[in-house]
Amino acid sequence: MAEFALPANSKIGVGETYKAADGTKNIKKFKVYRWTSDDGKKPSLDTYEVDMDACGPMVLDALIKIKNEIDSSLTFRRSCREGVCGSCAMNIDGTNTLACTKYIADVKGDIKIYPLPHMPVVKDLVPDLTMPYAQLTEIEPWLKSTSQPPTRERLQSPEERAKLDGLWECILCFCCTTSCPSYWWSGDRYLGPAILLQAYRWIADSRDEAKGERLDQLEDPFRLYRCHTIMNCTKTCPKSLNPAKAIAEIKKLMVERTL
């Protein structure tokens, strides 16, 4: 009889509990994914009781407090604390988002924090983003031109510039990509919503002269067409962008150039 079970390393156990100091009244529990390749142990959820009267309002504030005051071994990425760099992307309360812009008060009950899903884990809340960054280089995300360079900046009309709104703001946090089921199953061949949004950002740029070349590069059953418009990407984007729309625009251009 067939038996179906998760791999041993995917089973998350109960970890350590770090109690708040006696007398602490305003306590919030944070259950944080912990794993390292160094000790050979299975992943676990450690529980940290944090004094909210001595903590900032964001989830990242709590993580920094935990690392500084409770458990210095906790590992996560962070940088700007302003929702600009994308470093602190993680899964909080079941949704991919940025820890620096997620209010603790928005989560009812205990806060569960995991690394971005369906990516290899380096340690704790740090995902291995080697694959999506390699895919980013494939689309060549820079201005390409064969004409004589101008003596000043390359001009755009207000209408041409407006076409880039909703595209240039992407911070490559990969919240969208790691929420996409198509990317979960075919991440080695499907570029995913973040990279396709970046691709469209250059396709839509009136200053770029490689539109045909860029579309040729995306004309593939997997690179582009694994998108099934599930819309997870748009729902989870912490910058309120619409990767699904960008992908749809690329598909429209693919059709238009065949007419």
PDB file of C-alpha atoms in Angstrom:
ATOM      1  CA  MET A   1       0.000   0.000   0.000  1.00  0.00           C
ATOM      2  CA  ALA A   2       1.361   3.404  -0.940  1.00  0.00           C
ATOM      3  CA  GLU A   3       2.366   5.758   1.854  1.00  0.00           C
ATOM      4  CA  PHE A   4       2.534   9.490   1.428  1.00  0.00           C
ATOM      5  CA  ALA A   5       4.528  11.610   3.849  1.00  0.00           C
ATOM      6  CA  LEU A   6       6.440  14.852   3.898  1.00  0.00           C
ATOM      7  CA  PRO A   7      10.243  14.709   3.832  1.00  0.00           C
ATOM      8  CA  ALA A   8      11.655  14.603   7.339  1.00  0.00           C
ATOM      9  CA  ASN A   9      13.238  18.050   7.027  1.00  0.00           C
ATOM     10  CA  SER A  10       9.899  19.651   6.149  1.00  0.00           C
ATOM     11  CA  LYS A  11       8.251  18.621   9.408  1.00  0.00           C
ATOM     12  CA  ILE A  12       8.394  21.539  11.817  1.00  0.00           C
ATOM     13  CA  GLY A  13       8.661  20.675  15.477  1.00  0.00           C
ATOM     14  CA  VAL A  14       8.157  22.615  18.693  1.00  0.00           C
ATOM     15  CA  GLY A  15      11.220  24.607  19.651  1.00  0.00           C
ATOM     16  CA  GLU A  16      12.352  26.607  22.665  1.00  0.00           C
ATOM     17  CA  THR A  17      10.158  29.038  24.577  1.00  0.00           C
ATOM     18  CA  TYR A  18      11.659  32.279  25.847  1.00  0.00           C
ATOM     19  CA  LYS A  19       9.524  33.721  28.614  1.00  0.00           C
ATOM     20  CA  ALA A  20       9.173  37.431  29.289  1.00  0.00           C
ATOM     21  CA  ALA A  21      10.452  38.806  32.570  1.00  0.00           C
ATOM     22  CA  ASP A  22       8.239  38.390  35.614  1.00  0.00           C
ATOM     23  CA  GLY A  23       5.802  41.243  35.996  1.00  0.00           C
ATOM     24  CA  THR A  24       5.580  42.014  32.283  1.00  0.00           C
ATOM     25  CA  LYS A  25       1.976  42.914  31.525  1.00  0.00           C
ATOM     26  CA  ASN A  26       1.756  43.655  27.794  1.00  0.00           C
ATOM     27  CA  ILE A  27       3.073  40.463  26.178  1.00  0.00           C
ATOM     28  CA  LYS A  28       2.914  39.371  22.545  1.00  0.00           C
ATOM     29  CA  LYS A  29       4.072  35.930  21.479  1.00  0.00           C
ATOM     30  CA  PHE A  30       6.142  35.522  18.331  1.00  0.00           C
ATOM     31  CA  LYS A  31       6.535  32.013  16.947  1.00  0.00           C
ATOM     32  CA  VAL A  32       9.541  32.075  14.644  1.00  0.00           C
ATOM     33  CA  TYR A  33      10.810  29.430  12.231  1.00  0.00           C
ATOM     34  CA  ARG A  34      14.290  28.220  13.179  1.00  0.00           C
ATOM     35  CA  TRP A  35      16.595  26.003  11.137  1.00  0.00           C
ATOM     36  CA  THR A  36      20.283  25.738  10.438  1.00  0.00           C
ATOM     37  CA  SER A  37      22.255  23.205   8.458  1.00  0.00           C
ATOM     38  CA  ASP A  38      24.972  23.238  11.110  1.00  0.00           C
ATOM     39  CA  ASP A  39      23.351  21.024  13.749  1.00  0.00           C
ATOM     40  CA  GLY A  40      21.464  18.452  11.638  1.00  0.00           C
ATOM     41  CA  LYS A  41      18.218  19.065  13.525  1.00  0.00           C
ATOM     42  CA  LYS A  42      14.759  19.418  12.028  1.00  0.00           C
ATOM     43  CA  PRO A  43      13.151  22.858  11.716  1.00  0.00           C
ATOM     44  CA  SER A  44      11.262  24.155  14.727  1.00  0.00           C
ATOM     45  CA  LEU A  45       9.125  27.066  15.873  1.00  0.00           C
ATOM     46  CA  ASP A  46      10.690  28.945  18.767  1.00  0.00           C
ATOM     47  CA  THR A  47       8.346  31.054  20.891  1.00  0.00           C
ATOM     48  CA  TYR A  48       9.428  34.461  22.125  1.00  0.00           C
ATOM     49  CA  GLU A  49       7.410  36.507  24.600  1.00  0.00           C
ATOM     50  CA  VAL A  50       8.042  40.185  23.874  1.00  0.00           C
ATOM     51  CA  ASP A  51       7.234  43.134  26.121  1.00  0.00           C
ATOM     52  CA  MET A  52       5.229  45.371  23.791  1.00  0.00           C
ATOM     53  CA  ASP A  53       5.588  48.351  26.132  1.00  0.00           C
ATOM     54  CA  ALA A  54       9.290  48.380  25.218  1.00  0.00           C
ATOM     55  CA  CYS A  55       9.004  47.502  21.522  1.00  0.00           C
ATOM     56  CA  GLY A  56       8.339  49.409  18.330  1.00  0.00           C
ATOM     57  CA  PRO A  57       5.110  48.943  16.340  1.00  0.00           C
ATOM     58  CA  MET A  58       6.429  46.858  13.434  1.00  0.00           C
ATOM     59  CA  VAL A  59       7.194  43.140  13.214  1.00  0.00           C
ATOM     60  CA  LEU A  60      10.779  44.026  12.298  1.00  0.00           C
ATOM     61  CA  ASP A  61      11.070  46.014  15.530  1.00  0.00           C
ATOM     62  CA  ALA A  62      10.133  42.858  17.442  1.00  0.00           C
ATOM     63  CA  LEU A  63      12.605  40.705  15.517  1.00  0.00           C
ATOM     64  CA  ILE A  64      15.408  43.175  16.183  1.00  0.00           C
ATOM     65  CA  LYS A  65      14.463  43.279  19.871  1.00  0.00           C
ATOM     66  CA  ILE A  66      14.475  39.473  20.009  1.00  0.00           C
ATOM     67  CA  LYS A  67      17.914  39.313  18.387  1.00  0.00           C
ATOM     68  CA  ASN A  68      19.390  42.100  20.523  1.00  0.00           C
ATOM     69  CA  GLU A  69      17.899  41.182  23.889  1.00  0.00           C
ATOM     70  CA  ILE A  70      16.654  37.580  23.882  1.00  0.00           C
ATOM     71  CA  ASP A  71      18.341  35.307  21.317  1.00  0.00           C
ATOM     72  CA  SER A  72      21.298  36.610  19.327  1.00  0.00           C
ATOM     73  CA  SER A  73      21.371  33.451  17.172  1.00  0.00           C
ATOM     74  CA  LEU A  74      18.158  34.426  15.348  1.00  0.00           C
ATOM     75  CA  THR A  75      19.024  35.193  11.725  1.00  0.00           C
ATOM     76  CA  PHE A  76      17.124  37.393   9.260  1.00  0.00           C
ATOM     77  CA  ARG A  77      17.796  40.000   6.593  1.00  0.00           C
ATOM     78  CA  ARG A  78      16.997  43.683   7.040  1.00  0.00           C
ATOM     79  CA  SER A  79      18.362  47.012   5.912  1.00  0.00           C
ATOM     80  CA  CYS A  80      16.343  50.182   5.226  1.00  0.00           C
ATOM     81  CA  ARG A  81      13.383  49.736   7.618  1.00  0.00           C
ATOM     82  CA  GLU A  82      11.374  51.906   5.198  1.00  0.00           C
ATOM     83  CA  GLY A  83       9.845  49.386   2.756  1.00  0.00           C
ATOM     84  CA  VAL A  84      12.376  50.317   0.079  1.00  0.00           C
ATOM     85  CA  CYS A  85      15.081  47.637   0.001  1.00  0.00           C
ATOM     86  CA  GLY A  86      12.945  44.475   0.197  1.00  0.00           C
ATOM     87  CA  SER A  87      15.470  42.713   2.432  1.00  0.00           C
ATOM     88  CA  CYS A  88      13.077  41.804   5.246  1.00  0.00           C
ATOM     89  CA  ALA A  89      10.531  39.969   3.078  1.00  0.00           C
ATOM     90  CA  MET A  90       9.117  36.979   4.937  1.00  0.00           C
ATOM     91  CA  ASN A  91       5.858  35.141   5.584  1.00  0.00           C
ATOM     92  CA  ILE A  92       4.013  36.758   8.476  1.00  0.00           C
ATOM     93  CA  ASP A  93       0.662  35.455   9.676  1.00  0.00           C
ATOM     94  CA  GLY A  94       0.349  33.407   6.478  1.00  0.00           C
ATOM     95  CA  THR A  95       1.051  36.259   4.040  1.00  0.00           C
ATOM     96  CA  ASN A  96       4.252  37.233   2.256  1.00  0.00           C
ATOM     97  CA  THR A  97       5.082  40.814   3.206  1.00  0.00           C
ATOM     98  CA  LEU A  98       7.788  43.117   4.555  1.00  0.00           C
ATOM     99  CA  ALA A  99       8.497  42.905   8.274  1.00  0.00           C
ATOM    100  CA  CYS A 100       9.358  46.604   8.385  1.00  0.00           C
ATOM    101  CA  THR A 101       5.931  47.718   7.130  1.00  0.00           C
ATOM    102  CA  LYS A 102       3.800  45.084   8.870  1.00  0.00           C
ATOM    103  CA  TYR A 103       2.160  46.432  12.024  1.00  0.00           C
ATOM    104  CA  ILE A 104       2.153  44.058  14.976  1.00  0.00           C
ATOM    105  CA  ALA A 105      -1.313  45.345  15.867  1.00  0.00           C
ATOM    106  CA  ASP A 106      -2.654  44.059  12.540  1.00  0.00           C
ATOM    107  CA  VAL A 107      -2.154  40.446  13.658  1.00  0.00           C
ATOM    108  CA  LYS A 108      -4.593  38.965  16.133  1.00  0.00           C
ATOM    109  CA  GLY A 109      -3.162  36.471  18.576  1.00  0.00           C
ATOM    110  CA  ASP A 110       0.302  34.938  18.297  1.00  0.00           C
ATOM    111  CA  ILE A 111       2.397  36.023  15.314  1.00  0.00           C
ATOM    112  CA  LYS A 112       3.876  33.195  13.257  1.00  0.00           C
ATOM    113  CA  ILE A 113       6.871  34.101  11.114  1.00  0.00           C
ATOM    114  CA  TYR A 114       8.399  31.904   8.415  1.00  0.00           C
ATOM    115  CA  PRO A 115      10.880  32.520   5.587  1.00  0.00           C
ATOM    116  CA  LEU A 116       9.483  33.149   2.100  1.00  0.00           C
ATOM    117  CA  PRO A 117       7.826  29.853   1.060  1.00  0.00           C
ATOM    118  CA  HIS A 118       9.049  27.304  -1.462  1.00  0.00           C
ATOM    119  CA  MET A 119      12.626  28.581  -1.511  1.00  0.00           C
ATOM    120  CA  PRO A 120      15.692  26.844  -0.085  1.00  0.00           C
ATOM    121  CA  VAL A 121      16.514  28.182   3.374  1.00  0.00           C
ATOM    122  CA  VAL A 122      19.998  29.388   4.222  1.00  0.00           C
ATOM    123  CA  LYS A 123      19.228  29.779   7.914  1.00  0.00           C
ATOM    124  CA  ASP A 124      16.126  30.695   9.954  1.00  0.00           C
ATOM    125  CA  LEU A 125      14.296  33.481   8.058  1.00  0.00           C
ATOM    126  CA  VAL A 126      16.889  33.845   5.291  1.00  0.00           C
ATOM    127  CA  PRO A 127      15.842  32.304   1.943  1.00  0.00           C
ATOM    128  CA  ASP A 128      18.269  31.432  -0.830  1.00  0.00           C
ATOM    129  CA  LEU A 129      17.395  33.823  -3.681  1.00  0.00           C
ATOM    130  CA  THR A 130      20.047  32.582  -6.092  1.00  0.00           C
ATOM    131  CA  MET A 131      17.485  31.359  -8.633  1.00  0.00           C
ATOM    132  CA  PRO A 132      15.341  34.520  -8.971  1.00  0.00           C
ATOM    133  CA  TYR A 133      18.410  36.757  -9.136  1.00  0.00           C
ATOM    134  CA  ALA A 134      19.880  34.562 -11.863  1.00  0.00           C
ATOM    135  CA  GLN A 135      16.571  34.885 -13.733  1.00  0.00           C
ATOM    136  CA  LEU A 136      16.758  38.659 -13.312  1.00  0.00           C
ATOM    137  CA  THR A 137      20.054  38.766 -15.167  1.00  0.00           C
ATOM    138  CA  GLU A 138      18.491  36.767 -18.012  1.00  0.00           C
ATOM    139  CA  ILE A 139      16.056  39.558 -18.894  1.00  0.00           C
ATOM    140  CA  GLU A 140      18.905  42.115 -19.007  1.00  0.00           C
ATOM    141  CA  PRO A 141      17.246  44.799 -16.853  1.00  0.00           C
ATOM    142  CA  TRP A 142      18.950  47.842 -18.283  1.00  0.00           C
ATOM    143  CA  LEU A 143      18.355  50.312 -21.102  1.00  0.00           C
ATOM    144  CA  LYS A 144      19.385  48.895 -24.474  1.00  0.00           C
ATOM    145  CA  SER A 145      19.905  51.182 -27.451  1.00  0.00           C
ATOM    146  CA  THR A 146      21.609  50.903 -30.839  1.00  0.00           C
ATOM    147  CA  SER A 147      21.187  54.538 -31.876  1.00  0.00           C
ATOM    148  CA  GLN A 148      23.719  57.286 -31.326  1.00  0.00           C
ATOM    149  CA  PRO A 149      23.714  58.286 -27.643  1.00  0.00           C
ATOM    150  CA  PRO A 150      22.291  61.783 -27.074  1.00  0.00           C
ATOM    151  CA  THR A 151      24.433  64.545 -25.634  1.00  0.00           C
ATOM    152  CA  ARG A 152      21.916  64.975 -22.792  1.00  0.00           C
ATOM    153  CA  GLU A 153      19.375  62.737 -21.058  1.00  0.00           C
ATOM    154  CA  ARG A 154      16.985  60.615 -23.121  1.00  0.00           C
ATOM    155  CA  LEU A 155      13.699  62.515 -23.062  1.00  0.00           C
ATOM    156  CA  GLN A 156      10.199  61.129 -22.532  1.00  0.00           C
ATOM    157  CA  SER A 157       6.816  62.761 -22.769  1.00  0.00           C
ATOM    158  CA  PRO A 158       4.655  62.782 -19.615  1.00  0.00           C
ATOM    159  CA  GLU A 159       2.464  60.131 -21.271  1.00  0.00           C
ATOM    160  CA  GLU A 160       5.447  57.876 -22.011  1.00  0.00           C
ATOM    161  CA  ARG A 161       6.755  58.296 -18.483  1.00  0.00           C
ATOM    162  CA  ALA A 162       3.341  57.469 -17.008  1.00  0.00           C
ATOM    163  CA  LYS A 163       3.500  54.010 -18.611  1.00  0.00           C
ATOM    164  CA  LEU A 164       6.282  53.103 -16.179  1.00  0.00           C
ATOM    165  CA  ASP A 165       4.220  53.871 -13.070  1.00  0.00           C
ATOM    166  CA  GLY A 166       3.411  50.674 -11.231  1.00  0.00           C
ATOM    167  CA  LEU A 167       6.578  49.067 -12.632  1.00  0.00           C
ATOM    168  CA  TRP A 168       9.618  51.026 -11.508  1.00  0.00           C
ATOM    169  CA  GLU A 169       8.493  50.857  -7.856  1.00  0.00           C
ATOM    170  CA  CYS A 170       9.224  47.112  -7.644  1.00  0.00           C
ATOM    171  CA  ILE A 171      11.861  46.497  -4.954  1.00  0.00           C
ATOM    172  CA  LEU A 172      12.552  42.849  -5.851  1.00  0.00           C
ATOM    173  CA  CYS A 173      11.485  41.519  -2.457  1.00  0.00           C
ATOM    174  CA  PHE A 174      10.062  38.430  -4.260  1.00  0.00           C
ATOM    175  CA  CYS A 175       6.951  38.308  -2.091  1.00  0.00           C
ATOM    176  CA  CYS A 176       4.954  37.871  -5.304  1.00  0.00           C
ATOM    177  CA  THR A 177       7.183  35.237  -6.860  1.00  0.00           C
ATOM    178  CA  THR A 178       7.211  33.039  -3.757  1.00  0.00           C
ATOM    179  CA  SER A 179       3.411  33.263  -3.450  1.00  0.00           C
ATOM    180  CA  CYS A 180       2.883  31.956  -7.004  1.00  0.00           C
ATOM    181  CA  PRO A 181       1.916  28.263  -7.334  1.00  0.00           C
ATOM    182  CA  SER A 182       3.179  28.191 -10.922  1.00  0.00           C
ATOM    183  CA  TYR A 183       6.589  29.275  -9.664  1.00  0.00           C
ATOM    184  CA  TRP A 184       6.481  26.677  -6.894  1.00  0.00           C
ATOM    185  CA  TRP A 185       6.134  23.893  -9.442  1.00  0.00           C
ATOM    186  CA  SER A 186       8.219  25.284 -12.325  1.00  0.00           C
ATOM    187  CA  GLY A 187      10.586  27.805 -10.750  1.00  0.00           C
ATOM    188  CA  ASP A 188      13.528  26.527 -12.743  1.00  0.00           C
ATOM    189  CA  ARG A 189      11.801  27.409 -16.047  1.00  0.00           C
ATOM    190  CA  TYR A 190       9.027  29.913 -15.303  1.00  0.00           C
ATOM    191  CA  LEU A 191      10.448  33.386 -14.616  1.00  0.00           C
ATOM    192  CA  GLY A 192       7.805  34.298 -12.067  1.00  0.00           C
ATOM    193  CA  PRO A 193       5.843  37.520 -11.518  1.00  0.00           C
ATOM    194  CA  ALA A 194       8.641  39.704 -10.124  1.00  0.00           C
ATOM    195  CA  ILE A 195      10.982  39.060 -13.036  1.00  0.00           C
ATOM    196  CA  LEU A 196       8.223  39.356 -15.642  1.00  0.00           C
ATOM    197  CA  LEU A 197       7.145  42.692 -14.151  1.00  0.00           C
ATOM    198  CA  GLN A 198      10.760  43.825 -14.426  1.00  0.00           C
ATOM    199  CA  ALA A 199      10.850  42.604 -18.026  1.00  0.00           C
ATOM    200  CA  TYR A 200       7.735  44.602 -18.900  1.00  0.00           C
ATOM    201  CA  ARG A 201       9.203  47.678 -17.225  1.00  0.00           C
ATOM    202  CA  TRP A 202      11.841  47.758 -20.001  1.00  0.00           C
ATOM    203  CA  ILE A 203       9.501  46.647 -22.771  1.00  0.00           C
ATOM    204  CA  ALA A 204       7.196  49.563 -21.906  1.00  0.00           C
ATOM    205  CA  ASP A 205      10.037  52.096 -21.733  1.00  0.00           C
ATOM    206  CA  SER A 206       9.942  54.381 -24.790  1.00  0.00           C
ATOM    207  CA  ARG A 207      13.702  54.953 -24.520  1.00  0.00           C
ATOM    208  CA  ASP A 208      14.529  51.268 -24.926  1.00  0.00           C
ATOM    209  CA  GLU A 209      15.171  50.031 -28.488  1.00  0.00           C
ATOM    210  CA  ALA A 210      15.167  46.277 -27.876  1.00  0.00           C
ATOM    211  CA  LYS A 211      11.443  45.596 -27.548  1.00  0.00           C
ATOM    212  CA  GLY A 212      11.397  42.878 -30.221  1.00  0.00           C
ATOM    213  CA  GLU A 213      14.469  41.208 -28.792  1.00  0.00           C
ATOM    214  CA  ARG A 214      12.991  41.227 -25.297  1.00  0.00           C
ATOM    215  CA  LEU A 215       9.720  39.698 -26.514  1.00  0.00           C
ATOM    216  CA  ASP A 216      11.647  37.028 -28.447  1.00  0.00           C
ATOM    217  CA  GLN A 217      13.426  36.104 -25.239  1.00  0.00           C
ATOM    218  CA  LEU A 218      10.109  35.591 -23.439  1.00  0.00           C
ATOM    219  CA  GLU A 219       8.424  33.602 -26.246  1.00  0.00           C
ATOM    220  CA  ASP A 220       8.546  30.258 -24.492  1.00  0.00           C
ATOM    221  CA  PRO A 221       5.910  27.831 -23.134  1.00  0.00           C
ATOM    222  CA  PHE A 222       7.365  28.096 -19.625  1.00  0.00           C
ATOM    223  CA  ARG A 223       9.115  31.452 -19.239  1.00  0.00           C
ATOM    224  CA  LEU A 224       5.943  33.476 -19.729  1.00  0.00           C
ATOM    225  CA  TYR A 225       2.963  31.218 -20.263  1.00  0.00           C
ATOM    226  CA  ARG A 226       3.084  29.294 -16.970  1.00  0.00           C
ATOM    227  CA  CYS A 227       1.212  32.280 -15.535  1.00  0.00           C
ATOM    228  CA  HIS A 228      -2.418  31.225 -15.048  1.00  0.00           C
ATOM    229  CA  THR A 229      -3.601  34.542 -13.573  1.00  0.00           C
ATOM    230  CA  ILE A 230      -4.097  33.120 -10.093  1.00  0.00           C
ATOM    231  CA  MET A 231      -3.508  36.675  -8.764  1.00  0.00           C
ATOM    232  CA  ASN A 232      -1.622  35.669  -5.608  1.00  0.00           C
ATOM    233  CA  CYS A 233       1.166  37.961  -6.771  1.00  0.00           C
ATOM    234  CA  THR A 234      -1.005  41.056  -6.904  1.00  0.00           C
ATOM    235  CA  LYS A 235      -2.755  40.269  -3.636  1.00  0.00           C
ATOM    236  CA  THR A 236       0.457  39.893  -1.639  1.00  0.00           C
ATOM    237  CA  CYS A 237       2.617  42.691  -3.114  1.00  0.00           C
ATOM    238  CA  PRO A 238       3.618  44.972  -0.204  1.00  0.00           C
ATOM    239  CA  LYS A 239       4.024  47.890  -2.644  1.00  0.00           C
ATOM    240  CA  SER A 240       0.473  47.457  -4.021  1.00  0.00           C
ATOM    241  CA  LEU A 241       1.760  46.746  -7.533  1.00  0.00           C
ATOM    242  CA  ASN A 242       0.038  44.502 -10.086  1.00  0.00           C
ATOM    243  CA  PRO A 243       2.457  41.928 -11.545  1.00  0.00           C
ATOM    244  CA  ALA A 244      -0.440  39.991 -13.064  1.00  0.00           C
ATOM    245  CA  LYS A 245      -1.384  43.010 -15.171  1.00  0.00           C
ATOM    246  CA  ALA A 246       2.209  43.422 -16.373  1.00  0.00           C
ATOM    247  CA  ILE A 247       2.274  39.771 -17.422  1.00  0.00           C
ATOM    248  CA  ALA A 248      -1.037  40.191 -19.249  1.00  0.00           C
ATOM    249  CA  GLU A 249       0.373  43.201 -21.114  1.00  0.00           C
ATOM    250  CA  ILE A 250       3.325  41.122 -22.292  1.00  0.00           C
ATOM    251  CA  LYS A 251       0.960  38.419 -23.535  1.00  0.00           C
ATOM    252  CA  LYS A 252      -1.069  41.062 -25.421  1.00  0.00           C
ATOM    253  CA  LEU A 253       2.075  42.321 -27.128  1.00  0.00           C
ATOM    254  CA  MET A 254       2.942  38.763 -28.109  1.00  0.00           C
ATOM    255  CA  VAL A 255      -0.418  38.440 -29.850  1.00  0.00           C
ATOM    256  CA  GLU A 256      -0.327  41.897 -31.452  1.00  0.00           C
ATOM    257  CA  ARG A 257       2.973  41.333 -33.189  1.00  0.00           C
ATOM    258  CA  THR A 258       1.604  38.213 -34.906  1.00  0.00           C
ATOM    259  CA  LEU A 259      -1.375  40.029 -36.456  1.00  0.00           C
TER     260      LEU A 259
END
